[in-house]
XYZ file of C-alpha atoms in Angstrom:
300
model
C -123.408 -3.916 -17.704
C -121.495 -1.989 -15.139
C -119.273 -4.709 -12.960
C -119.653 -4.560 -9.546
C -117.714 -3.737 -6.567
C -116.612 -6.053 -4.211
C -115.090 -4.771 -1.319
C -113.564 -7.485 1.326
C -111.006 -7.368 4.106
C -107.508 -7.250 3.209
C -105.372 -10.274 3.006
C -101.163 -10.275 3.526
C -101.280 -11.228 0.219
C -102.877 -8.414 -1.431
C -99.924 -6.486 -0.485
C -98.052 -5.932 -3.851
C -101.091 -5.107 -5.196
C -101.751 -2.607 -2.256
C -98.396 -1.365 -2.878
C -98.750 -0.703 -6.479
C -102.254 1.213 -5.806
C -100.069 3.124 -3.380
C -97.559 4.344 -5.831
C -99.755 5.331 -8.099
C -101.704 7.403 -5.914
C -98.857 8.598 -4.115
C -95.564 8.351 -6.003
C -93.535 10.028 -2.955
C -94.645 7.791 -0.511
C -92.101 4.392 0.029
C -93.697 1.735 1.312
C -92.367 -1.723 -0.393
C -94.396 -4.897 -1.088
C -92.814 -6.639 2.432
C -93.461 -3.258 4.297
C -97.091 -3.298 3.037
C -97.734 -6.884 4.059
C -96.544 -5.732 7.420
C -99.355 -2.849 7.609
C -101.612 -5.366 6.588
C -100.937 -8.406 9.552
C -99.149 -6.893 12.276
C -101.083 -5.068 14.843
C -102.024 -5.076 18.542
C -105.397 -5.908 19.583
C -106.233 -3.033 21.167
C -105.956 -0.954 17.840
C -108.636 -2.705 16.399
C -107.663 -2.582 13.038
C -109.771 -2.997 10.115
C -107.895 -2.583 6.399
C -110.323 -2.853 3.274
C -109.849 -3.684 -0.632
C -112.043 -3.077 -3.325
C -112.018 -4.637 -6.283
C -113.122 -4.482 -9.613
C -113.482 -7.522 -12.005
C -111.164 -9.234 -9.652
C -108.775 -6.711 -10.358
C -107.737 -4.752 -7.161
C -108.456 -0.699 -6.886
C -108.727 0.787 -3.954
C -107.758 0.478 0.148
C -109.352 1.560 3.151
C -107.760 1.127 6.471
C -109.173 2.422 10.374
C -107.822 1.728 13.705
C -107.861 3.284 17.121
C -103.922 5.282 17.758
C -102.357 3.293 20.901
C -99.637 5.476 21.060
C -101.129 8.467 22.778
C -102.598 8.905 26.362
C -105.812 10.912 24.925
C -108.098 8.001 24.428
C -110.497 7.782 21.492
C -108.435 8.934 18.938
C -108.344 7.441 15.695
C -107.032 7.519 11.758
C -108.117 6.549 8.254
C -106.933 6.099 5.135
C -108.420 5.862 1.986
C -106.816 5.471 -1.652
C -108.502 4.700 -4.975
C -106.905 4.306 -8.476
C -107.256 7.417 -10.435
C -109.233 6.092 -13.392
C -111.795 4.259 -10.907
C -112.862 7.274 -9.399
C -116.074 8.702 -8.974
C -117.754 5.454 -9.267
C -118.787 5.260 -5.169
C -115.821 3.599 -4.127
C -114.135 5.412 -1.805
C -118.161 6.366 -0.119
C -118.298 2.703 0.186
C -115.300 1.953 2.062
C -115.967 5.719 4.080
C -119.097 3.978 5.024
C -117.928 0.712 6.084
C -114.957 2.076 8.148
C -116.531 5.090 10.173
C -119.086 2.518 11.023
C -116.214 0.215 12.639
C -114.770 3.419 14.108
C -117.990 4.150 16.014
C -118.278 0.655 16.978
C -114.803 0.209 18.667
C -115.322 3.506 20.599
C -113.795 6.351 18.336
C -113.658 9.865 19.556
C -112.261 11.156 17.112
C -110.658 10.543 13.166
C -107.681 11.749 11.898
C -106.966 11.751 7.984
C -104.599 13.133 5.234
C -105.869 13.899 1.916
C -105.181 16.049 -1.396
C -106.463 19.081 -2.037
C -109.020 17.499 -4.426
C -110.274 15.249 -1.744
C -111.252 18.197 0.363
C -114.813 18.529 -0.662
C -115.047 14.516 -0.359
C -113.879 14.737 3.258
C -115.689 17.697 4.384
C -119.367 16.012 3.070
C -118.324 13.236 5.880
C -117.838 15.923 9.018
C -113.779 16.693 8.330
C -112.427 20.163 9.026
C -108.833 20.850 8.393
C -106.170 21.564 11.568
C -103.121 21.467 9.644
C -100.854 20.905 6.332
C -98.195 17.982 5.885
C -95.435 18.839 3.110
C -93.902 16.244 1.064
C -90.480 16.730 -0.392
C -87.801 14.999 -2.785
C -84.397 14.919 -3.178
C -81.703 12.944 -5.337
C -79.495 11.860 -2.800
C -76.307 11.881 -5.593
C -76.508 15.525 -5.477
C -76.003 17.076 -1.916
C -74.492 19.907 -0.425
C -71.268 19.535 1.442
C -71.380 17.234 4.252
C -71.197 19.320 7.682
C -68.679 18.918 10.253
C -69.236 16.245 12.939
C -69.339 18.367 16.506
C -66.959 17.193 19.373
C -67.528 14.807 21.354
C -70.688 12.948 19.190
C -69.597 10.054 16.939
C -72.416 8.893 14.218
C -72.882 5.131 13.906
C -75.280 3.212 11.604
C -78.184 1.703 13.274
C -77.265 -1.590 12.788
C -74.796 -1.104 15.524
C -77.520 0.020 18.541
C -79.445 -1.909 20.567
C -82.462 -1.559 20.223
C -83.319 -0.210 24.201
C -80.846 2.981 23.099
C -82.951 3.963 19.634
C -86.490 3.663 21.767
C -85.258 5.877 24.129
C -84.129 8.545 21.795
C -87.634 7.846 19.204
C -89.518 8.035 22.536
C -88.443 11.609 23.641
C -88.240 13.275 20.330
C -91.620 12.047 19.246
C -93.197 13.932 21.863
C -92.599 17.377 20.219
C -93.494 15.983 16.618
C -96.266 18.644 15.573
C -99.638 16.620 15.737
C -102.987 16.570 16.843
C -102.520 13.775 19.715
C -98.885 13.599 21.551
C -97.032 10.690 20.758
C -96.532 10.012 24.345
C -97.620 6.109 25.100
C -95.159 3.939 22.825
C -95.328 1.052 23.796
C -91.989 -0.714 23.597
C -92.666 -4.096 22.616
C -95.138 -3.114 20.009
C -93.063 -0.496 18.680
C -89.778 -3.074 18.440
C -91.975 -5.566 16.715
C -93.417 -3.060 14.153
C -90.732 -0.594 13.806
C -87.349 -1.406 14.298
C -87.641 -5.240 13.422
C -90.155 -4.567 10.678
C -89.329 -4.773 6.885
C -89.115 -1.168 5.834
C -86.281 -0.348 8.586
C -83.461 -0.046 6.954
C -80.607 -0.078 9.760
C -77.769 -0.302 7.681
C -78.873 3.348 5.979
C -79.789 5.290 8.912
C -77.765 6.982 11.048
C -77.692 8.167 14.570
C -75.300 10.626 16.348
C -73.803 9.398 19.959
C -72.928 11.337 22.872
C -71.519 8.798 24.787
C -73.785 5.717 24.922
C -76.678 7.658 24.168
C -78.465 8.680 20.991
C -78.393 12.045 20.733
C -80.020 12.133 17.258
C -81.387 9.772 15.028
C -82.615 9.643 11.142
C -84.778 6.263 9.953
C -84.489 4.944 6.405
C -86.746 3.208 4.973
C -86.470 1.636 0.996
C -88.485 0.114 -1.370
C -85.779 -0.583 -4.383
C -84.175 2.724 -5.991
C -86.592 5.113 -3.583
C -85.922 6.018 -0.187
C -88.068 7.655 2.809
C -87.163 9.520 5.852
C -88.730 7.460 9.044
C -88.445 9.906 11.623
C -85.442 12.135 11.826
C -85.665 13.544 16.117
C -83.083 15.006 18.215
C -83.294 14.502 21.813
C -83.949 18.455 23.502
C -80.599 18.797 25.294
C -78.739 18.322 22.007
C -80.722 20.303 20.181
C -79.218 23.534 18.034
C -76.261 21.832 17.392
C -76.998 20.729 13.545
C -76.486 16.908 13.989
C -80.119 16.606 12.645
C -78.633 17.821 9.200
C -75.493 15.899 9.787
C -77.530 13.124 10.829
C -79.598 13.126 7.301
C -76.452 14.507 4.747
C -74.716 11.027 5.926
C -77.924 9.245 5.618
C -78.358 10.660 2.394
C -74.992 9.401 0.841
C -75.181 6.196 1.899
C -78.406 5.660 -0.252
C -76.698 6.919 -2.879
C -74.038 4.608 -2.736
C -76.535 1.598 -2.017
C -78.009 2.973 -5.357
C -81.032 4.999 -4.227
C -81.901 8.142 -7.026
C -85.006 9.852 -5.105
C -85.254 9.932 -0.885
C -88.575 11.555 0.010
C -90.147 12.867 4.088
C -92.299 14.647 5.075
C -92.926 17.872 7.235
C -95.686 19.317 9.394
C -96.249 23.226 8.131
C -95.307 23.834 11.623
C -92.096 22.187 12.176
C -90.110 24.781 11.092
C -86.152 23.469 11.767
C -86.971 20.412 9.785
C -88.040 22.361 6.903
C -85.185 24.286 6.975
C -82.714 21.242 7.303
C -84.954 19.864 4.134
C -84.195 22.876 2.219
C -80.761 23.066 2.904
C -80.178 19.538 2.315
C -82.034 20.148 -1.370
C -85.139 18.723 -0.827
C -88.433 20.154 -3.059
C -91.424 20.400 -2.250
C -93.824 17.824 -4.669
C -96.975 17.482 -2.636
C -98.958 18.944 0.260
C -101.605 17.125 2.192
C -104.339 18.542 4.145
C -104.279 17.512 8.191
C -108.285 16.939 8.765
C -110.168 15.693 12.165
C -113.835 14.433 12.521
C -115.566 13.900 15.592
C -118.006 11.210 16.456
């Protein structure tokens, strides 16, 4: 007798389960066990978030999460994320929880989805109205083994982010996410939600990343996030009118180092195929490319 499938709203305490689910499918994503409980319970209302588990035998497999994007003017839009362990595949989950989280998405007033998936999950997507717009590139490097540190310009001194206040690193995440490559601007952050999820939430490492002053203002800025011996790249943004002056590789070679001296051996990011200067500064910093997702949108 096959055993069934229950699938059931996530719990904070399915999160190191989530999180193991996650490595496995996605061994260059960083997202600890506290991190992941954080996905799981923190959220505004208005993003009407629904996350998903499936289990098997009591044994959990799979996640499915949907919500409404607050952080853009264009209203409607939406993402989704789905993950199943490799060896329960093909066994309906993931159309399951597709089902049961499009369904919420119309519900709540979706326009449209967003999603990420692996070339193998192409033909799933596209049998559920997805068409691709772009191609995210994931990227490794051992942060022990780094090209020589660049010179710090005049007049910029680079602080940990431990030392900010908080109002400085919002401004500075606020303006350079608006020309991060997407298919909605990033152009509504909200700053109480985005202190409460981001900069006091568990995978914000302060005392890793880095930002470069000019004056009393952040100039440019690379996040940190760890979950043990792994590391991932937040955001790294320069603000526009310090832009082409190499402080966002300066920004990341010191970032870099000090994992390595807090004992991290693999820092991972990511890169929109169309962000050019970051994939540059990634290749000149040593990272490799070990994954590339496919950008796909579905209307409603």
């Amino acid at each position: 007798m096959t055993t069934p499938v229950v699938i059931r709203p996530a719990v904070g305490d399915d999160a190191d389960a989530v999180a193991a689910v996650r490595r496995e499918v996605y061994s260059y994503k960083v997202m600890s066990p506290a991190a992941t409980r954080c996905m799981i319970t923190v959220h505004q209302p208005a993003e009407r978030f629904l996350a998903l588990v499936a289990e098997v035998g009591g044994e959990l497999v799979a996640w499915g999460s949907a919500s409404l994007n607050v952080w853009t003017s264009e209203p409607g839009q939406s993402g989704i994320s789905i993950y199943v362990r490799p060896d329960r595949r093909k066994q309906g989950i993931g159309n399951a929880l597709a089902d049961r989280l499009h369904q919420h998405l119309g519900e709540v007033g979706a326009i449209r989805a967003r999603a990420f998936v692996h070339p193998e999950g192409l033909e799933f997507a596209r049998n559920r109205g997805y068409d691709g717009t772009r191609q995210l590139h994931f990227s490794g490097v051992d942060p022990r083994v780094l090209a020589e540190q660049p010179p710090t310009p005049d007049g910029i001194e680079l602080v940990t982010m431990d030392q900010l206040d908080p109002r400085q690193a919002y401004a500075a995440d606020t303006v350079a996410s608006r020309d991060e490559p997407s298919d909605s601007p990033l152009d509504a952050i909200d700053y109480d939600q985005w202190l409460e999820e981001i900069w006091n939430g568990p995978a914000f490492d302060k005392s890793l990343s880095i930002a470069a002053l000019g004056g009393d203002e952040v100039a440019c800025f690379t996040v940190i996030e760890t979950d043990g011996d792994r590391a991932w790249s937040g955001m790294t943004g320069t603000i526009p009118s310090y832009r082409g002056r190499g402080l966002a590789k300066l920004v990341k070679s010191v970032a870099l180092r000090r994992c390595a001296a807090a004992g991290i051996t693999a820092a991972y990011t990511s890169n929109d195929d169309e962000n050019g200067p970051m994939l540059a500064v990634n290749n000149w910093l040593g990272y490799r490319r070990v994954q590339t997702e496919l950008g796909l949108l579905r209307t409603f």
